Amino acid sequence: MPKTSYTHLCSHDDTEFLKLMCPICTPQGGPLDAQFDGDDYVDSRDRKRLKGQMRRVYDCLSDYRWWTVDDVCRVTGDRNGSSISAQIRNLRKPKFGAYIIQKQHRGHGLYAFRMLPQEESDSDS
């Protein structure tokens, strides 16, 4: 599993099947090594940055606690809340793992997010 500057918090064990299902642990070229896209996306310029940011967002949300976008920015050092929100949306997409991420309104336009453990996600679908 790749090491980051902080502890990687994937909740699964190290079986090969589960590693393939995790968008963070998936080796380059694996089945869920999904391609980012968008009008301004340039793979050679953006892929490493976006994959690293997705890893950091996933690490935060994988503790199953509620996180605001500002909380994630503070912990990860990412400064762009819009980018963090986009990565949360990406984690919900099938190509990035189809994680169940709940949203909770905190008032005045502020929302918090939390990812459900895979066992709960599987029983909810």
N, CA, C and O atoms as CSV, one atom per row, in Angstrom:
chain,resi,resn,atom,element,x,y,z
A,1,MET,N,N,0.850,-1.173,0.000
A,1,MET,CA,C,0.000,0.000,0.000
A,1,MET,C,C,0.896,1.236,0.000
A,1,MET,O,O,1.860,1.281,0.763
A,2,PRO,N,N,0.609,2.243,-0.834
A,2,PRO,CA,C,1.455,3.428,-0.868
A,2,PRO,C,C,1.394,4.181,0.452
A,2,PRO,O,O,0.343,4.253,1.089
A,3,LYS,N,N,2.508,4.731,0.850
A,3,LYS,CA,C,2.564,5.527,2.079
A,3,LYS,C,C,2.373,7.000,1.734
A,3,LYS,O,O,2.865,7.490,0.717
A,4,THR,N,N,1.658,7.677,2.592
A,4,THR,CA,C,1.479,9.113,2.449
A,4,THR,C,C,2.170,9.779,3.621
A,4,THR,O,O,2.772,9.095,4.449
A,5,SER,N,N,2.099,11.093,3.712
A,5,SER,CA,C,2.750,11.796,4.806
A,5,SER,C,C,1.974,11.650,6.115
A,5,SER,O,O,2.399,12.177,7.143
A,6,TYR,N,N,0.870,10.959,6.093
A,6,TYR,CA,C,0.072,10.684,7.277
A,6,TYR,C,C,-0.400,9.241,7.156
A,6,TYR,O,O,-0.189,8.614,6.118
A,7,THR,N,N,-1.019,8.713,8.171
A,7,THR,CA,C,-1.423,7.314,8.184
A,7,THR,C,C,-2.567,7.068,7.218
A,7,THR,O,O,-3.563,7.791,7.230
A,8,HIS,N,N,-2.427,6.046,6.381
A,8,HIS,CA,C,-3.493,5.647,5.469
A,8,HIS,C,C,-4.506,4.853,6.271
A,8,HIS,O,O,-4.138,3.897,6.955
A,9,LEU,N,N,-5.763,5.226,6.202
A,9,LEU,CA,C,-6.769,4.678,7.090
A,9,LEU,C,C,-7.731,3.703,6.434
A,9,LEU,O,O,-8.850,3.545,6.921
A,10,CYS,N,N,-7.345,3.046,5.356
A,10,CYS,CA,C,-8.245,2.075,4.743
A,10,CYS,C,C,-8.671,1.072,5.804
A,10,CYS,O,O,-7.851,0.603,6.593
A,11,SER,N,N,-9.955,0.747,5.819
A,11,SER,CA,C,-10.481,-0.123,6.862
A,11,SER,C,C,-10.457,-1.590,6.471
A,11,SER,O,O,-10.769,-2.445,7.300
A,12,HIS,N,N,-10.100,-1.903,5.243
A,12,HIS,CA,C,-10.109,-3.293,4.806
A,12,HIS,C,C,-8.814,-3.996,5.174
A,12,HIS,O,O,-7.812,-3.362,5.506
A,13,ASP,N,N,-8.856,-5.326,5.108
A,13,ASP,CA,C,-7.616,-6.070,5.318
A,13,ASP,C,C,-6.828,-6.075,4.010
A,13,ASP,O,O,-7.236,-5.436,3.040
A,14,ASP,N,N,-5.723,-6.777,3.976
A,14,ASP,CA,C,-4.839,-6.720,2.812
A,14,ASP,C,C,-5.095,-7.821,1.789
A,14,ASP,O,O,-4.211,-8.119,0.985
A,15,THR,N,N,-6.288,-8.438,1.794
A,15,THR,CA,C,-6.552,-9.452,0.779
A,15,THR,C,C,-6.575,-8.791,-0.590
A,15,THR,O,O,-6.991,-7.642,-0.738
A,16,GLU,N,N,-6.131,-9.519,-1.563
A,16,GLU,CA,C,-6.009,-8.963,-2.919
A,16,GLU,C,C,-7.351,-8.450,-3.439
A,16,GLU,O,O,-7.398,-7.401,-4.081
A,17,PHE,N,N,-8.450,-9.175,-3.170
A,17,PHE,CA,C,-9.761,-8.747,-3.653
A,17,PHE,C,C,-10.130,-7.368,-3.102
A,17,PHE,O,O,-10.555,-6.486,-3.849
A,18,LEU,N,N,-9.966,-7.192,-1.800
A,18,LEU,CA,C,-10.346,-5.915,-1.195
A,18,LEU,C,C,-9.441,-4.791,-1.653
A,18,LEU,O,O,-9.901,-3.660,-1.814
A,19,LYS,N,N,-8.172,-5.071,-1.867
A,19,LYS,CA,C,-7.275,-4.035,-2.381
A,19,LYS,C,C,-7.728,-3.578,-3.767
A,19,LYS,O,O,-7.617,-2.398,-4.099
A,20,LEU,N,N,-8.234,-4.500,-4.570
A,20,LEU,CA,C,-8.709,-4.135,-5.909
A,20,LEU,C,C,-9.989,-3.308,-5.847
A,20,LEU,O,O,-10.276,-2.556,-6.779
A,21,MET,N,N,-10.757,-3.429,-4.778
A,21,MET,CA,C,-11.996,-2.676,-4.646
A,21,MET,C,C,-11.782,-1.287,-4.054
A,21,MET,O,O,-12.692,-0.459,-4.079
A,22,CYS,N,N,-10.610,-1.027,-3.531
A,22,CYS,CA,C,-10.317,0.262,-2.911
A,22,CYS,C,C,-9.679,1.191,-3.937
A,22,CYS,O,O,-8.633,0.854,-4.492
A,23,PRO,N,N,-10.278,2.356,-4.207
A,23,PRO,CA,C,-9.712,3.245,-5.210
A,23,PRO,C,C,-8.369,3.824,-4.794
A,23,PRO,O,O,-7.635,4.348,-5.631
A,24,ILE,N,N,-8.049,3.736,-3.538
A,24,ILE,CA,C,-6.797,4.281,-3.049
A,24,ILE,C,C,-5.681,3.237,-3.156
A,24,ILE,O,O,-4.554,3.572,-3.521
A,25,CYS,N,N,-5.985,1.981,-2.843
A,25,CYS,CA,C,-4.975,0.932,-2.838
A,25,CYS,C,C,-4.792,0.278,-4.203
A,25,CYS,O,O,-3.827,-0.460,-4.402
A,26,THR,N,N,-5.687,0.531,-5.135
A,26,THR,CA,C,-5.614,-0.105,-6.442
A,26,THR,C,C,-4.313,0.253,-7.130
A,26,THR,O,O,-3.997,1.434,-7.278
A,27,PRO,N,N,-3.550,-0.747,-7.555
A,27,PRO,CA,C,-2.305,-0.450,-8.249
A,27,PRO,C,C,-2.570,0.179,-9.610
A,27,PRO,O,O,-3.641,0.010,-10.193
A,28,GLN,N,N,-1.588,0.899,-10.096
A,28,GLN,CA,C,-1.688,1.525,-11.419
A,28,GLN,C,C,-2.106,0.461,-12.420
A,28,GLN,O,O,-1.499,-0.608,-12.478
A,29,GLY,N,N,-3.136,0.742,-13.208
A,29,GLY,CA,C,-3.598,-0.182,-14.219
A,29,GLY,C,C,-4.606,-1.186,-13.704
A,29,GLY,O,O,-5.081,-2.018,-14.476
A,30,GLY,N,N,-4.952,-1.140,-12.420
A,30,GLY,CA,C,-5.940,-2.052,-11.867
A,30,GLY,C,C,-7.337,-1.705,-12.354
A,30,GLY,O,O,-7.529,-0.678,-13.005
A,31,PRO,N,N,-8.322,-2.557,-12.044
A,31,PRO,CA,C,-9.666,-2.362,-12.575
A,31,PRO,C,C,-10.342,-1.076,-12.124
A,31,PRO,O,O,-11.205,-0.557,-12.831
A,32,LEU,N,N,-9.968,-0.554,-10.963
A,32,LEU,CA,C,-10.581,0.692,-10.506
A,32,LEU,C,C,-9.599,1.853,-10.529
A,32,LEU,O,O,-9.777,2.832,-9.804
A,33,ASP,N,N,-8.581,1.755,-11.343
A,33,ASP,CA,C,-7.649,2.874,-11.502
A,33,ASP,C,C,-8.310,3.836,-12.484
A,33,ASP,O,O,-7.863,4.012,-13.618
A,34,ALA,N,N,-9.367,4.440,-12.016
A,34,ALA,CA,C,-10.258,5.221,-12.876
A,34,ALA,C,C,-9.584,6.457,-13.449
A,34,ALA,O,O,-8.677,7.042,-12.857
A,35,GLN,N,N,-10.053,6.815,-14.586
A,35,GLN,CA,C,-9.560,7.994,-15.297
A,35,GLN,C,C,-10.378,9.211,-14.872
A,35,GLN,O,O,-11.606,9.203,-14.961
A,36,PHE,N,N,-9.709,10.230,-14.422
A,36,PHE,CA,C,-10.373,11.498,-14.183
A,36,PHE,C,C,-10.745,12.082,-15.533
A,36,PHE,O,O,-10.191,11.688,-16.559
A,37,ASP,N,N,-11.675,13.013,-15.537
A,37,ASP,CA,C,-12.059,13.639,-16.791
A,37,ASP,C,C,-12.548,15.052,-16.521
A,37,ASP,O,O,-12.609,15.490,-15.372
A,38,GLY,N,N,-12.887,15.744,-17.561
A,38,GLY,CA,C,-13.385,17.108,-17.470
A,38,GLY,C,C,-12.861,17.930,-18.631
A,38,GLY,O,O,-11.896,17.550,-19.294
A,39,ASP,N,N,-13.503,19.052,-18.866
A,39,ASP,CA,C,-13.150,19.905,-19.993
A,39,ASP,C,C,-11.691,20.355,-19.967
A,39,ASP,O,O,-11.034,20.395,-21.007
A,40,ASP,N,N,-11.185,20.693,-18.784
A,40,ASP,CA,C,-9.819,21.212,-18.664
A,40,ASP,C,C,-8.806,20.173,-18.219
A,40,ASP,O,O,-7.639,20.502,-18.002
A,41,TYR,N,N,-9.235,18.911,-18.079
A,41,TYR,CA,C,-8.352,17.874,-17.558
A,41,TYR,C,C,-7.284,17.504,-18.589
A,41,TYR,O,O,-7.579,17.219,-19.749
A,42,VAL,N,N,-6.033,17.519,-18.120
A,42,VAL,CA,C,-4.892,17.064,-18.920
A,42,VAL,C,C,-4.191,16.007,-18.076
A,42,VAL,O,O,-3.641,16.317,-17.020
A,43,ASP,N,N,-4.210,14.762,-18.540
A,43,ASP,CA,C,-3.709,13.643,-17.748
A,43,ASP,C,C,-2.293,13.868,-17.236
A,43,ASP,O,O,-2.027,13.688,-16.048
A,44,SER,N,N,-1.392,14.256,-18.114
A,44,SER,CA,C,0.012,14.421,-17.716
A,44,SER,C,C,0.202,15.528,-16.682
A,44,SER,O,O,1.165,15.504,-15.916
A,45,ARG,N,N,-0.691,16.476,-16.658
A,45,ARG,CA,C,-0.586,17.601,-15.723
A,45,ARG,C,C,-1.374,17.355,-14.437
A,45,ARG,O,O,-0.931,17.755,-13.361
A,46,ASP,N,N,-2.531,16.706,-14.532
A,46,ASP,CA,C,-3.479,16.700,-13.420
A,46,ASP,C,C,-3.616,15.376,-12.669
A,46,ASP,O,O,-4.015,15.381,-11.505
A,47,ARG,N,N,-3.301,14.258,-13.289
A,47,ARG,CA,C,-3.590,12.953,-12.695
A,47,ARG,C,C,-2.939,12.750,-11.324
A,47,ARG,O,O,-3.613,12.364,-10.369
A,48,LYS,N,N,-1.647,13.005,-11.228
A,48,LYS,CA,C,-0.938,12.777,-9.963
A,48,LYS,C,C,-1.528,13.647,-8.847
A,48,LYS,O,O,-1.735,13.173,-7.730
A,49,ARG,N,N,-1.794,14.902,-9.150
A,49,ARG,CA,C,-2.350,15.823,-8.157
A,49,ARG,C,C,-3.739,15.372,-7.707
A,49,ARG,O,O,-4.029,15.359,-6.511
A,50,LEU,N,N,-4.596,15.004,-8.656
A,50,LEU,CA,C,-5.965,14.611,-8.308
A,50,LEU,C,C,-6.006,13.278,-7.574
A,50,LEU,O,O,-6.783,13.114,-6.633
A,51,LYS,N,N,-5.182,12.331,-7.991
A,51,LYS,CA,C,-5.148,11.038,-7.306
A,51,LYS,C,C,-4.646,11.209,-5.869
A,51,LYS,O,O,-5.164,10.575,-4.950
A,52,GLY,N,N,-3.640,12.062,-5.678
A,52,GLY,CA,C,-3.158,12.335,-4.330
A,52,GLY,C,C,-4.220,13.007,-3.475
A,52,GLY,O,O,-4.392,12.677,-2.302
A,53,GLN,N,N,-4.929,13.953,-4.076
A,53,GLN,CA,C,-5.983,14.635,-3.330
A,53,GLN,C,C,-7.110,13.666,-2.988
A,53,GLN,O,O,-7.650,13.712,-1.882
A,54,MET,N,N,-7.469,12.792,-3.924
A,54,MET,CA,C,-8.512,11.810,-3.632
A,54,MET,C,C,-8.078,10.906,-2.490
A,54,MET,O,O,-8.886,10.575,-1.622
A,55,ARG,N,N,-6.821,10.504,-2.477
A,55,ARG,CA,C,-6.308,9.667,-1.383
A,55,ARG,C,C,-6.465,10.390,-0.048
A,55,ARG,O,O,-6.896,9.789,0.935
A,56,ARG,N,N,-6.120,11.665,-0.008
A,56,ARG,CA,C,-6.219,12.425,1.247
A,56,ARG,C,C,-7.667,12.564,1.698
A,56,ARG,O,O,-7.954,12.426,2.887
A,57,VAL,N,N,-8.577,12.833,0.781
A,57,VAL,CA,C,-10.001,12.958,1.120
A,57,VAL,C,C,-10.528,11.612,1.613
A,57,VAL,O,O,-11.235,11.544,2.618
A,58,TYR,N,N,-10.177,10.541,0.897
A,58,TYR,CA,C,-10.603,9.203,1.304
A,58,TYR,C,C,-10.091,8.888,2.714
A,58,TYR,O,O,-10.837,8.361,3.540
A,59,ASP,N,N,-8.838,9.204,2.988
A,59,ASP,CA,C,-8.280,8.938,4.314
A,59,ASP,C,C,-9.070,9.647,5.408
A,59,ASP,O,O,-9.325,9.069,6.464
A,60,CYS,N,N,-9.453,10.883,5.164
A,60,CYS,CA,C,-10.263,11.601,6.157
A,60,CYS,C,C,-11.609,10.916,6.359
A,60,CYS,O,O,-11.994,10.607,7.487
A,61,LEU,N,N,-12.314,10.685,5.272
A,61,LEU,CA,C,-13.669,10.155,5.370
A,61,LEU,C,C,-13.706,8.699,5.830
A,61,LEU,O,O,-14.741,8.234,6.309
A,62,SER,N,N,-12.605,7.980,5.694
A,62,SER,CA,C,-12.613,6.557,6.034
A,62,SER,C,C,-12.632,6.291,7.537
A,62,SER,O,O,-12.653,5.133,7.954
A,63,ASP,N,N,-12.625,7.339,8.353
A,63,ASP,CA,C,-12.782,7.108,9.799
A,63,ASP,C,C,-14.261,7.124,10.195
A,63,ASP,O,O,-14.599,6.939,11.365
A,64,TYR,N,N,-15.140,7.347,9.212
A,64,TYR,CA,C,-16.596,7.280,9.366
A,64,TYR,C,C,-17.181,8.348,10.289
A,64,TYR,O,O,-18.312,8.215,10.755
A,65,ARG,N,N,-16.414,9.401,10.552
A,65,ARG,CA,C,-16.934,10.530,11.323
A,65,ARG,C,C,-17.425,11.593,10.351
A,65,ARG,O,O,-17.154,11.522,9.152
A,66,TRP,N,N,-18.140,12.567,10.868
A,66,TRP,CA,C,-18.631,13.684,10.054
A,66,TRP,C,C,-17.505,14.683,9.822
A,66,TRP,O,O,-16.784,15.047,10.752
A,67,TRP,N,N,-17.361,15.120,8.580
A,67,TRP,CA,C,-16.335,16.083,8.175
A,67,TRP,C,C,-16.977,17.185,7.349
A,67,TRP,O,O,-17.748,16.902,6.432
A,68,THR,N,N,-16.669,18.434,7.660
A,68,THR,CA,C,-17.026,19.521,6.745
A,68,THR,C,C,-15.894,19.644,5.723
A,68,THR,O,O,-14.798,19.123,5.932
A,69,VAL,N,N,-16.169,20.331,4.631
A,69,VAL,CA,C,-15.126,20.556,3.629
A,69,VAL,C,C,-13.970,21.331,4.259
A,69,VAL,O,O,-12.807,21.038,3.979
A,70,ASP,N,N,-14.272,22.307,5.101
A,70,ASP,CA,C,-13.206,23.066,5.776
A,70,ASP,C,C,-12.355,22.171,6.680
A,70,ASP,O,O,-11.138,22.337,6.755
A,71,ASP,N,N,-13.001,21.220,7.367
A,71,ASP,CA,C,-12.250,20.268,8.204
A,71,ASP,C,C,-11.271,19.478,7.356
A,71,ASP,O,O,-10.108,19.317,7.726
A,72,VAL,N,N,-11.741,18.987,6.218
A,72,VAL,CA,C,-10.883,18.194,5.327
A,72,VAL,C,C,-9.724,19.059,4.834
A,72,VAL,O,O,-8.582,18.603,4.793
A,73,CYS,N,N,-10.013,20.299,4.462
A,73,CYS,CA,C,-8.953,21.215,4.007
A,73,CYS,C,C,-7.896,21.409,5.095
A,73,CYS,O,O,-6.699,21.382,4.809
A,74,ARG,N,N,-8.329,21.603,6.322
A,74,ARG,CA,C,-7.392,21.808,7.430
A,74,ARG,C,C,-6.486,20.599,7.633
A,74,ARG,O,O,-5.279,20.751,7.817
A,75,VAL,N,N,-7.056,19.412,7.602
A,75,VAL,CA,C,-6.285,18.193,7.860
A,75,VAL,C,C,-5.360,17.848,6.694
A,75,VAL,O,O,-4.219,17.438,6.906
A,76,THR,N,N,-5.846,18.013,5.472
A,76,THR,CA,C,-5.068,17.594,4.297
A,76,THR,C,C,-4.099,18.656,3.802
A,76,THR,O,O,-3.127,18.342,3.114
A,77,GLY,N,N,-4.361,19.920,4.150
A,77,GLY,CA,C,-3.536,21.003,3.628
A,77,GLY,C,C,-3.984,21.491,2.264
A,77,GLY,O,O,-3.394,22.418,1.709
A,78,ASP,N,N,-5.033,20.870,1.716
A,78,ASP,CA,C,-5.589,21.346,0.446
A,78,ASP,C,C,-6.336,22.650,0.706
A,78,ASP,O,O,-7.066,22.772,1.689
A,79,ARG,N,N,-6.146,23.620,-0.182
A,79,ARG,CA,C,-6.729,24.938,0.052
A,79,ARG,C,C,-8.024,25.186,-0.690
A,79,ARG,O,O,-8.740,26.139,-0.381
A,80,ASN,N,N,-8.339,24.348,-1.663
A,80,ASN,CA,C,-9.500,24.603,-2.502
A,80,ASN,C,C,-10.671,23.713,-2.090
A,80,ASN,O,O,-10.693,22.520,-2.392
A,81,GLY,N,N,-11.644,24.307,-1.398
A,81,GLY,CA,C,-12.823,23.561,-0.955
A,81,GLY,C,C,-13.631,22.988,-2.100
A,81,GLY,O,O,-14.237,21.926,-1.960
A,82,SER,N,N,-13.648,23.678,-3.233
A,82,SER,CA,C,-14.384,23.162,-4.394
A,82,SER,C,C,-13.773,21.857,-4.882
A,82,SER,O,O,-14.492,20.944,-5.285
A,83,SER,N,N,-12.468,21.770,-4.847
A,83,SER,CA,C,-11.771,20.551,-5.256
A,83,SER,C,C,-12.072,19.409,-4.287
A,83,SER,O,O,-12.246,18.265,-4.708
A,84,ILE,N,N,-12.132,19.714,-3.005
A,84,ILE,CA,C,-12.461,18.700,-2.002
A,84,ILE,C,C,-13.883,18.193,-2.234
A,84,ILE,O,O,-14.129,16.988,-2.191
A,85,SER,N,N,-14.814,19.110,-2.479
A,85,SER,CA,C,-16.201,18.716,-2.766
A,85,SER,C,C,-16.266,17.825,-4.000
A,85,SER,O,O,-17.015,16.848,-4.027
A,86,ALA,N,N,-15.487,18.159,-5.015
A,86,ALA,CA,C,-15.466,17.348,-6.237
A,86,ALA,C,C,-14.943,15.938,-5.941
A,86,ALA,O,O,-15.449,14.960,-6.492
A,87,GLN,N,N,-13.944,15.835,-5.084
A,87,GLN,CA,C,-13.414,14.505,-4.757
A,87,GLN,C,C,-14.425,13.691,-3.952
A,87,GLN,O,O,-14.510,12.474,-4.117
A,88,ILE,N,N,-15.189,14.347,-3.088
A,88,ILE,CA,C,-16.251,13.645,-2.356
A,88,ILE,C,C,-17.277,13.116,-3.351
A,88,ILE,O,O,-17.726,11.977,-3.226
A,89,ARG,N,N,-17.653,13.922,-4.332
A,89,ARG,CA,C,-18.575,13.456,-5.376
A,89,ARG,C,C,-17.961,12.308,-6.163
A,89,ARG,O,O,-18.648,11.338,-6.483
A,90,ASN,N,N,-16.670,12.411,-6.478
A,90,ASN,CA,C,-16.003,11.340,-7.223
A,90,ASN,C,C,-16.054,10.011,-6.469
A,90,ASN,O,O,-16.282,8.966,-7.078
A,91,LEU,N,N,-15.844,10.041,-5.155
A,91,LEU,CA,C,-15.864,8.798,-4.378
A,91,LEU,C,C,-17.216,8.102,-4.432
A,91,LEU,O,O,-17.299,6.898,-4.187
A,92,ARG,N,N,-18.267,8.831,-4.744
A,92,ARG,CA,C,-19.597,8.234,-4.885
A,92,ARG,C,C,-19.774,7.538,-6.235
A,92,ARG,O,O,-20.654,6.689,-6.378
A,93,LYS,N,N,-18.963,7.882,-7.212
A,93,LYS,CA,C,-19.101,7.330,-8.564
A,93,LYS,C,C,-18.625,5.882,-8.606
A,93,LYS,O,O,-17.656,5.524,-7.937
A,94,PRO,N,N,-19.308,5.049,-9.396
A,94,PRO,CA,C,-18.886,3.644,-9.501
A,94,PRO,C,C,-17.418,3.476,-9.887
A,94,PRO,O,O,-16.746,2.592,-9.357
A,95,LYS,N,N,-16.915,4.291,-10.783
A,95,LYS,CA,C,-15.531,4.109,-11.229
A,95,LYS,C,C,-14.506,4.437,-10.148
A,95,LYS,O,O,-13.338,4.073,-10.280
A,96,PHE,N,N,-14.925,5.119,-9.076
A,96,PHE,CA,C,-14.027,5.441,-7.969
A,96,PHE,C,C,-14.395,4.692,-6.691
A,96,PHE,O,O,-13.894,5.029,-5.618
A,97,GLY,N,N,-15.251,3.695,-6.784
A,97,GLY,CA,C,-15.542,2.872,-5.615
A,97,GLY,C,C,-16.993,2.838,-5.177
A,97,GLY,O,O,-17.365,1.967,-4.391
A,98,ALA,N,N,-17.834,3.759,-5.656
A,98,ALA,CA,C,-19.268,3.797,-5.318
A,98,ALA,C,C,-19.502,3.796,-3.807
A,98,ALA,O,O,-20.376,3.088,-3.306
A,99,TYR,N,N,-18.725,4.584,-3.099
A,99,TYR,CA,C,-18.893,4.675,-1.652
A,99,TYR,C,C,-20.183,5.416,-1.325
A,99,TYR,O,O,-20.584,6.345,-2.026
A,100,ILE,N,N,-20.824,4.976,-0.236
A,100,ILE,CA,C,-22.006,5.676,0.266
A,100,ILE,C,C,-21.495,6.784,1.188
A,100,ILE,O,O,-20.884,6.518,2.224
A,101,ILE,N,N,-21.756,8.011,0.795
A,101,ILE,CA,C,-21.328,9.162,1.590
A,101,ILE,C,C,-22.565,9.962,1.939
A,101,ILE,O,O,-23.244,10.501,1.065
A,102,GLN,N,N,-22.847,10.031,3.223
A,102,GLN,CA,C,-24.005,10.767,3.707
A,102,GLN,C,C,-23.681,12.248,3.783
A,102,GLN,O,O,-22.527,12.648,3.934
A,103,LYS,N,N,-24.734,13.050,3.674
A,103,LYS,CA,C,-24.600,14.501,3.764
A,103,LYS,C,C,-25.551,14.984,4.855
A,103,LYS,O,O,-26.698,14.545,4.933
A,104,GLN,N,N,-25.063,15.890,5.692
A,104,GLN,CA,C,-25.858,16.415,6.803
A,104,GLN,C,C,-25.798,17.937,6.773
A,104,GLN,O,O,-24.714,18.521,6.788
A,105,HIS,N,N,-26.969,18.582,6.730
A,105,HIS,CA,C,-27.022,20.047,6.735
A,105,HIS,C,C,-26.755,20.549,8.143
A,105,HIS,O,O,-27.391,20.108,9.101
A,106,ARG,N,N,-25.811,21.471,8.263
A,106,ARG,CA,C,-25.455,22.023,9.571
A,106,ARG,C,C,-26.001,23.425,9.771
A,106,ARG,O,O,-25.879,23.989,10.858
A,107,GLY,N,N,-26.604,23.995,8.727
A,107,GLY,CA,C,-27.163,25.338,8.811
A,107,GLY,C,C,-26.330,26.349,8.055
A,107,GLY,O,O,-25.118,26.192,7.906
A,108,HIS,N,N,-26.995,27.389,7.578
A,108,HIS,CA,C,-26.338,28.493,6.867
A,108,HIS,C,C,-25.494,28.019,5.688
A,108,HIS,O,O,-24.420,28.565,5.435
A,109,GLY,N,N,-25.974,27.003,4.965
A,109,GLY,CA,C,-25.269,26.517,3.787
A,109,GLY,C,C,-24.100,25.601,4.076
A,109,GLY,O,O,-23.382,25.217,3.153
A,110,LEU,N,N,-23.886,25.239,5.337
A,110,LEU,CA,C,-22.771,24.370,5.709
A,110,LEU,C,C,-23.250,22.920,5.776
A,110,LEU,O,O,-24.288,22.620,6.366
A,111,TYR,N,N,-22.477,22.034,5.163
A,111,TYR,CA,C,-22.784,20.607,5.174
A,111,TYR,C,C,-21.599,19.835,5.719
A,111,TYR,O,O,-20.449,20.261,5.616
A,112,ALA,N,N,-21.909,18.691,6.299
A,112,ALA,CA,C,-20.880,17.750,6.733
A,112,ALA,C,C,-21.130,16.439,5.995
A,112,ALA,O,O,-22.254,16.136,5.595
A,113,PHE,N,N,-20.065,15.675,5.827
A,113,PHE,CA,C,-20.120,14.434,5.069
A,113,PHE,C,C,-19.471,13.324,5.871
A,113,PHE,O,O,-18.525,13.556,6.624
A,114,ARG,N,N,-19.990,12.111,5.703
A,114,ARG,CA,C,-19.310,10.951,6.269
A,114,ARG,C,C,-19.540,9.757,5.358
A,114,ARG,O,O,-20.608,9.581,4.772
A,115,MET,N,N,-18.503,8.951,5.264
A,115,MET,CA,C,-18.560,7.738,4.467
A,115,MET,C,C,-18.996,6.607,5.383
A,115,MET,O,O,-18.526,6.498,6.516
A,116,LEU,N,N,-19.894,5.768,4.890
A,116,LEU,CA,C,-20.324,4.611,5.664
A,116,LEU,C,C,-19.337,3.469,5.461
A,116,LEU,O,O,-18.751,3.331,4.387
A,117,PRO,N,N,-19.156,2.652,6.493
A,117,PRO,CA,C,-18.334,1.456,6.299
A,117,PRO,C,C,-18.945,0.596,5.197
A,117,PRO,O,O,-20.162,0.608,5.013
A,118,GLN,N,N,-18.131,-0.140,4.471
A,118,GLN,CA,C,-18.618,-0.936,3.346
A,118,GLN,C,C,-19.706,-1.908,3.765
A,118,GLN,O,O,-20.639,-2.131,2.994
A,119,GLU,N,N,-19.629,-2.499,4.957
A,119,GLU,CA,C,-20.665,-3.433,5.402
A,119,GLU,C,C,-22.023,-2.746,5.440
A,119,GLU,O,O,-23.015,-3.310,4.980
A,120,GLU,N,N,-22.076,-1.516,5.991
A,120,GLU,CA,C,-23.337,-0.765,6.022
A,120,GLU,C,C,-23.753,-0.362,4.623
A,120,GLU,O,O,-24.937,-0.407,4.289
A,121,SER,N,N,-22.789,0.031,3.801
A,121,SER,CA,C,-23.091,0.426,2.430
A,121,SER,C,C,-23.715,-0.735,1.682
A,121,SER,O,O,-24.687,-0.554,0.949
A,122,ASP,N,N,-23.158,-1.938,1.863
A,122,ASP,CA,C,-23.674,-3.110,1.167
A,122,ASP,C,C,-25.085,-3.448,1.614
A,122,ASP,O,O,-25.907,-3.851,0.792
A,123,SER,N,N,-25.385,-3.294,2.897
A,123,SER,CA,C,-26.723,-3.640,3.383
A,123,SER,C,C,-27.750,-2.578,3.043
A,123,SER,O,O,-28.948,-2.861,3.051
A,124,ASP,N,N,-27.311,-1.354,2.741
A,124,ASP,CA,C,-28.241,-0.283,2.385
A,124,ASP,C,C,-28.661,-0.343,0.927
A,124,ASP,O,O,-29.663,0.268,0.555
A,125,SER,N,N,-27.915,-1.069,0.087
A,125,SER,CA,C,-28.229,-1.047,-1.339
A,125,SER,C,C,-29.194,-2.122,-1.742
A,125,SER,O,O,-29.550,-2.224,-2.916
